[in-house]
Amino acid sequence: MATLDSARLKAALQRVAEGAAAAAAELNAADGQLGDGDLGITVSKGFAAAAEADLPSDLGMAFLECSKAFQRVSSSSYGTLVATGFMAAAKSAKGSESLDASAIPALVAAARDAMMARGKGELGAKSVLDSLDACVRAIEGADSAEMGTKAVAAARQTLQDFKGKPCKLGRARMFTEKSAELDDPGQLAFLRIVEAAVPAAK
Amino acid sequence: MKKILNNPADYVEEMLEGFVAAHPEFYAQPERRVIARPEGATSGKVGIVSGGGSGHLPVFAGYVGPGFLDACAVGDVFASPSAEQMASAIRHADGGAGVLRLYGNYGGDVMNFDMAGEMVDMENDIRTTTVLLADDIVSAGKDEAEKRRGVAGMIYAFKIAGACADTKADLDEVTRVAQKAADACRSIGMALTPCIVPQAGKANFELGENEMEMGMGIHGEPGIWRDALRPADQIVDEMIDRILADHPFSKGDRLSVLVNSLGATPLEELYIMYRKVKQRFDDIGAEIVMPLVGRYATSMEMTGATITTIALDEELERYLKAPAACAYWRVG
């Protein structure tokens, strides 16, 4: 993919919605070990709504529609964080109808920074922020043809890197030992999202 | 659960329907879960919005009215409204001079109101600012005062910010005055019984027949201690001592005091409390201006009370005394 436009965004969202629906039970179960077990519902409902939204041709406004659609059906903390990520991308992309693939790392970095600020989270605490950060570092300066596979590999590696480490953020931080054994549900959700967005890399 | 309701799932919708029908001179519901002025936003005036979960009436929606708020987003009982509902409230409050978001410091509300601010900035070019109420002295130490949750002090901030906005002051000025009012408030609560969220159907915690809890939050967040119920004067003494330790008052100072029912405590008992509050400030030589005793910020049917003080200077006192009206509080 050399460029990103509203039509390509919509197609990616549709793939992610399908992938999120397929992973919903797995994510609910992962979340249920540490929290209230609704992460799969949050992610699948959110991406389904975003995939159905009418996306204007201005990419910024298209990301804004994604943010609103996601937030409308998934106002839990993870849902609000994803919506925040879309909003940050919206601000970065406002006024452009298409973006060169080389601009994508900056969009993801903007999402990471906004989500850190909104959730008052830090890197290294075993959360989705670590996955995003690894993803940004993996795709920065990469050839556009390789970005997808690099992003998936980074998301997968993040889960590996945090095996045995406790969560220090959100509700999961209250279960130090248990959270160390388990994958962070937010990181796992991120992996499933990226895998679905980049079908060739699966 | 023993409540007057139809279907628990319809609790908020039916409440709002009755609320607007009973007071059409103050409230309209232009969109689902958004309460605004029936006449719409005032052109050229800074709009003030608030929002938060249901279950606290008159907070938040009850304070929409001249000299108070312009619009309010209403969530489920004890749950944040969505960012879209908040964005919608901001649009209904916008008279072209920007909008102040004035609400309590709760995680979900903060995340969603920040999102809402970004939405209206992107879509409608509405400039917004935020002032958070963090008046509950029990919820964090003085060194982390910005982490405190917001409780009854917010009604003073609504009143004062509303009066400032009515002078057609600009957004920065209204924000400054609202922040000053918020910073001047200190609150502490105590409870005798819990409350029941309709969709949960049972009490959110338990308190023994002869027990009380000091410092409990308005959603049942744990307080500082739980022990046998004490006489009113002793309870008030401790509450005032804790407030004074956080914000001292001296001879000649002026303040307002709110003695507020959390829902089920009758006015009679609030006056027993106020009697002692007045004695304490008389002893200091500080003058209480416009005291408020009643049900201003509640927690469903929780039995208990909060005491809020607001330290006044000439500016805050002038705005506090300016005319304002809503269904629950009229000034001038």
CSV table of N, CA, C and O in Angstrom, one decimal, chain A residues 91-155:
chain,number,residue,atom,x,y,z
A,91,LYS,N,-6.7,14.3,14.1
A,91,LYS,CA,-6.1,15.7,14.1
A,91,LYS,C,-4.9,15.7,13.2
A,91,LYS,O,-4.7,16.8,12.5
A,92,SER,N,-4.1,14.6,13.2
A,92,SER,CA,-2.9,14.7,12.4
A,92,SER,C,-3.2,14.7,10.9
A,92,SER,O,-2.5,15.2,10.1
A,93,ALA,N,-4.3,14.0,10.5
A,93,ALA,CA,-4.6,13.8,9.1
A,93,ALA,C,-5.6,14.9,8.5
A,93,ALA,O,-5.9,14.9,7.3
A,94,LYS,N,-6.1,15.7,9.4
A,94,LYS,CA,-7.2,16.7,9.0
A,94,LYS,C,-6.7,17.5,7.8
A,94,LYS,O,-5.6,18.0,7.8
A,95,GLY,N,-7.6,17.6,6.8
A,95,GLY,CA,-7.3,18.4,5.6
A,95,GLY,C,-6.6,17.6,4.5
A,95,GLY,O,-6.4,18.1,3.4
A,96,SER,N,-6.3,16.3,4.7
A,96,SER,CA,-5.7,15.5,3.6
A,96,SER,C,-6.7,14.4,3.1
A,96,SER,O,-7.4,13.8,3.9
A,97,GLU,N,-6.8,14.3,1.8
A,97,GLU,CA,-7.6,13.2,1.3
A,97,GLU,C,-6.8,11.9,1.1
A,97,GLU,O,-7.4,10.8,1.1
A,98,SER,N,-5.5,12.0,1.0
A,98,SER,CA,-4.7,10.8,1.0
A,98,SER,C,-3.3,11.1,1.6
A,98,SER,O,-2.9,12.2,1.6
A,99,LEU,N,-2.8,10.0,2.2
A,99,LEU,CA,-1.5,10.2,2.9
A,99,LEU,C,-0.6,9.1,2.4
A,99,LEU,O,-1.0,8.0,2.1
A,100,ASP,N,0.7,9.5,2.2
A,100,ASP,CA,1.7,8.6,1.8
A,100,ASP,C,1.9,7.6,2.9
A,100,ASP,O,1.8,8.0,4.1
A,101,ALA,N,2.2,6.3,2.6
A,101,ALA,CA,2.5,5.4,3.7
A,101,ALA,C,3.5,5.8,4.7
A,101,ALA,O,3.5,5.5,5.9
A,102,SER,N,4.4,6.6,4.2
A,102,SER,CA,5.5,7.1,5.1
A,102,SER,C,5.0,8.0,6.3
A,102,SER,O,5.7,8.2,7.2
A,103,ALA,N,3.7,8.4,6.1
A,103,ALA,CA,3.1,9.3,7.2
A,103,ALA,C,2.5,8.4,8.3
A,103,ALA,O,2.1,8.9,9.3
A,104,ILE,N,2.3,7.1,8.0
A,104,ILE,CA,1.6,6.2,8.9
A,104,ILE,C,2.3,6.1,10.3
A,104,ILE,O,1.6,6.2,11.3
A,105,PRO,N,3.6,5.9,10.3
A,105,PRO,CA,4.2,5.9,11.7
A,105,PRO,C,3.9,7.1,12.5
A,105,PRO,O,3.6,6.9,13.8
A,106,ALA,N,3.8,8.2,11.9
A,106,ALA,CA,3.5,9.4,12.7
A,106,ALA,C,2.1,9.4,13.3
A,106,ALA,O,1.8,9.9,14.4
A,107,LEU,N,1.1,8.8,12.4
A,107,LEU,CA,-0.2,8.7,12.9
A,107,LEU,C,-0.3,7.8,14.1
A,107,LEU,O,-1.0,8.1,15.1
A,108,VAL,N,0.4,6.7,14.0
A,108,VAL,CA,0.3,5.7,15.1
A,108,VAL,C,1.0,6.3,16.4
A,108,VAL,O,0.6,6.1,17.5
A,109,ALA,N,2.1,7.0,16.1
A,109,ALA,CA,2.8,7.7,17.3
A,109,ALA,C,1.9,8.7,17.9
A,109,ALA,O,1.8,8.8,19.2
A,110,ALA,N,1.1,9.4,17.1
A,110,ALA,CA,0.2,10.4,17.7
A,110,ALA,C,-0.9,9.7,18.5
A,110,ALA,O,-1.2,10.2,19.6
A,111,ALA,N,-1.3,8.6,18.0
A,111,ALA,CA,-2.3,7.8,18.8
A,111,ALA,C,-1.8,7.3,20.1
A,111,ALA,O,-2.4,7.5,21.1
A,112,ARG,N,-0.5,6.8,20.0
A,112,ARG,CA,0.1,6.3,21.2
A,112,ARG,C,0.2,7.5,22.3
A,112,ARG,O,-0.1,7.3,23.4
A,113,ASP,N,0.7,8.6,21.8
A,113,ASP,CA,0.9,9.7,22.8
A,113,ASP,C,-0.4,10.2,23.4
A,113,ASP,O,-0.5,10.5,24.6
A,114,ALA,N,-1.4,10.3,22.5
A,114,ALA,CA,-2.7,10.7,23.0
A,114,ALA,C,-3.3,9.7,24.0
A,114,ALA,O,-3.9,10.1,25.0
A,115,MET,N,-3.2,8.5,23.7
A,115,MET,CA,-3.7,7.4,24.6
A,115,MET,C,-2.9,7.4,25.9
A,115,MET,O,-3.5,7.2,27.0
A,116,MET,N,-1.6,7.7,25.9
A,116,MET,CA,-0.9,7.8,27.1
A,116,MET,C,-1.4,8.9,28.0
A,116,MET,O,-1.5,8.8,29.2
A,117,ALA,N,-1.6,10.0,27.3
A,117,ALA,CA,-2.0,11.2,28.1
A,117,ALA,C,-3.4,11.0,28.6
A,117,ALA,O,-3.7,11.3,29.8
A,118,ARG,N,-4.4,10.4,27.8
A,118,ARG,CA,-5.7,10.3,28.3
A,118,ARG,C,-5.8,9.2,29.4
A,118,ARG,O,-6.5,9.5,30.4
A,119,GLY,N,-5.2,8.1,29.3
A,119,GLY,CA,-5.3,7.1,30.3
A,119,GLY,C,-4.2,7.3,31.4
A,119,GLY,O,-4.2,6.5,32.3
A,120,LYS,N,-3.4,8.3,31.3
A,120,LYS,CA,-2.3,8.6,32.3
A,120,LYS,C,-1.5,7.3,32.5
A,120,LYS,O,-1.2,6.9,33.6
A,121,GLY,N,-1.2,6.7,31.4
A,121,GLY,CA,-0.4,5.4,31.5
A,121,GLY,C,1.0,5.7,31.1
A,121,GLY,O,1.4,6.6,30.4
A,122,GLU,N,1.9,4.7,31.5
A,122,GLU,CA,3.3,4.8,31.1
A,122,GLU,C,3.7,3.6,30.4
A,122,GLU,O,3.2,2.5,30.5
A,123,LEU,N,4.8,3.7,29.6
A,123,LEU,CA,5.4,2.6,28.9
A,123,LEU,C,6.0,1.6,29.9
A,123,LEU,O,6.5,2.1,30.9
A,124,GLY,N,6.0,0.3,29.6
A,124,GLY,CA,6.6,-0.6,30.5
A,124,GLY,C,5.7,-1.2,31.5
A,124,GLY,O,6.0,-2.0,32.3
A,125,ALA,N,4.4,-0.7,31.6
A,125,ALA,CA,3.5,-1.1,32.6
A,125,ALA,C,2.7,-2.3,32.2
A,125,ALA,O,1.8,-2.8,32.9
A,126,LYS,N,3.0,-2.9,31.0
A,126,LYS,CA,2.3,-4.0,30.4
A,126,LYS,C,0.9,-3.6,30.0
A,126,LYS,O,-0.1,-4.0,30.7
A,127,SER,N,0.8,-2.8,29.0
A,127,SER,CA,-0.5,-2.4,28.5
A,127,SER,C,-0.5,-2.3,27.0
A,127,SER,O,0.6,-2.4,26.4
A,128,VAL,N,-1.6,-1.9,26.4
A,128,VAL,CA,-1.6,-1.7,25.0
A,128,VAL,C,-0.7,-0.6,24.5
A,128,VAL,O,-0.2,-0.6,23.4
A,129,LEU,N,-0.3,0.3,25.4
A,129,LEU,CA,0.6,1.3,25.0
A,129,LEU,C,2.0,0.8,24.6
A,129,LEU,O,2.6,1.3,23.7
A,130,ASP,N,2.4,-0.3,25.3
A,130,ASP,CA,3.7,-1.0,24.9
A,130,ASP,C,3.6,-1.5,23.5
A,130,ASP,O,4.6,-1.5,22.7
A,131,SER,N,2.5,-2.1,23.1
A,131,SER,CA,2.3,-2.7,21.8
A,131,SER,C,2.4,-1.6,20.8
A,131,SER,O,3.0,-1.7,19.7
A,132,LEU,N,1.7,-0.5,21.0
A,132,LEU,CA,1.7,0.7,20.1
A,132,LEU,C,3.1,1.2,19.9
A,132,LEU,O,3.5,1.6,18.8
A,133,ASP,N,3.8,1.4,21.0
A,133,ASP,CA,5.1,1.9,21.0
A,133,ASP,C,6.1,1.0,20.2
A,133,ASP,O,6.8,1.5,19.3
A,134,ALA,N,6.0,-0.3,20.4
A,134,ALA,CA,6.8,-1.2,19.7
A,134,ALA,C,6.5,-1.2,18.2
A,134,ALA,O,7.4,-1.2,17.3
A,135,CYS,N,5.2,-1.0,17.9
A,135,CYS,CA,4.7,-0.9,16.5
A,135,CYS,C,5.3,0.3,15.8
A,135,CYS,O,5.8,0.2,14.7
A,136,VAL,N,5.2,1.4,16.5
A,136,VAL,CA,5.8,2.7,15.9
A,136,VAL,C,7.3,2.5,15.6
A,136,VAL,O,7.7,2.8,14.5
A,137,ARG,N,8.0,1.9,16.6
A,137,ARG,CA,9.5,1.8,16.4
A,137,ARG,C,9.8,0.8,15.2
A,137,ARG,O,10.7,1.0,14.5
A,138,ALA,N,8.9,-0.2,15.1
A,138,ALA,CA,9.1,-1.2,14.0
A,138,ALA,C,8.9,-0.6,12.6
A,138,ALA,O,9.5,-1.0,11.7
A,139,ILE,N,7.9,0.3,12.5
A,139,ILE,CA,7.5,0.7,11.2
A,139,ILE,C,8.1,2.1,10.8
A,139,ILE,O,8.1,2.5,9.6
A,140,GLU,N,8.7,2.8,11.7
A,140,GLU,CA,9.4,4.0,11.4
A,140,GLU,C,10.5,3.8,10.4
A,140,GLU,O,11.3,3.0,10.6
A,141,GLY,N,10.4,4.5,9.3
A,141,GLY,CA,11.4,4.4,8.3
A,141,GLY,C,11.4,3.1,7.4
A,141,GLY,O,12.2,2.9,6.6
A,142,ALA,N,10.4,2.3,7.7
A,142,ALA,CA,10.3,1.0,7.0
A,142,ALA,C,9.7,1.2,5.6
A,142,ALA,O,9.0,2.2,5.4
A,143,ASP,N,10.0,0.3,4.7
A,143,ASP,CA,9.5,0.4,3.3
A,143,ASP,C,8.0,0.1,3.5
A,143,ASP,O,7.5,-0.7,4.3
A,144,SER,N,7.1,0.8,2.7
A,144,SER,CA,5.7,0.7,2.8
A,144,SER,C,5.2,-0.8,2.7
A,144,SER,O,4.3,-1.2,3.3
A,145,ALA,N,5.9,-1.6,1.8
A,145,ALA,CA,5.5,-2.9,1.6
A,145,ALA,C,5.7,-3.8,2.8
A,145,ALA,O,5.0,-4.8,3.0
A,146,GLU,N,6.6,-3.4,3.7
A,146,GLU,CA,7.0,-4.2,4.8
A,146,GLU,C,6.3,-3.8,6.1
A,146,GLU,O,6.4,-4.4,7.2
A,147,MET,N,5.6,-2.6,6.1
A,147,MET,CA,5.1,-2.1,7.3
A,147,MET,C,4.1,-3.0,8.0
A,147,MET,O,4.2,-3.2,9.3
A,148,GLY,N,3.2,-3.6,7.3
A,148,GLY,CA,2.2,-4.5,7.9
A,148,GLY,C,2.9,-5.6,8.6
A,148,GLY,O,2.6,-5.9,9.8
A,149,THR,N,3.8,-6.4,8.0
A,149,THR,CA,4.4,-7.5,8.6
A,149,THR,C,5.2,-7.1,9.8
A,149,THR,O,5.2,-7.8,10.8
A,150,LYS,N,5.9,-6.0,9.7
A,150,LYS,CA,6.7,-5.5,10.8
A,150,LYS,C,5.8,-5.1,12.0
A,150,LYS,O,6.2,-5.4,13.2
A,151,ALA,N,4.6,-4.5,11.7
A,151,ALA,CA,3.7,-4.2,12.8
A,151,ALA,C,3.2,-5.4,13.5
A,151,ALA,O,3.1,-5.5,14.8
A,152,VAL,N,2.8,-6.4,12.8
A,152,VAL,CA,2.3,-7.7,13.4
A,152,VAL,C,3.4,-8.3,14.2
A,152,VAL,O,3.2,-8.8,15.4
A,153,ALA,N,4.6,-8.4,13.6
A,153,ALA,CA,5.8,-9.0,14.4
A,153,ALA,C,6.0,-8.2,15.7
A,153,ALA,O,6.3,-8.8,16.7
A,154,ALA,N,5.9,-6.9,15.6
A,154,ALA,CA,6.2,-6.1,16.9
A,154,ALA,C,5.1,-6.4,17.9
A,154,ALA,O,5.4,-6.5,19.1
A,155,ALA,N,3.8,-6.5,17.4
A,155,ALA,CA,2.7,-6.7,18.4
A,155,ALA,C,2.9,-8.1,19.0
A,155,ALA,O,2.7,-8.3,20.3
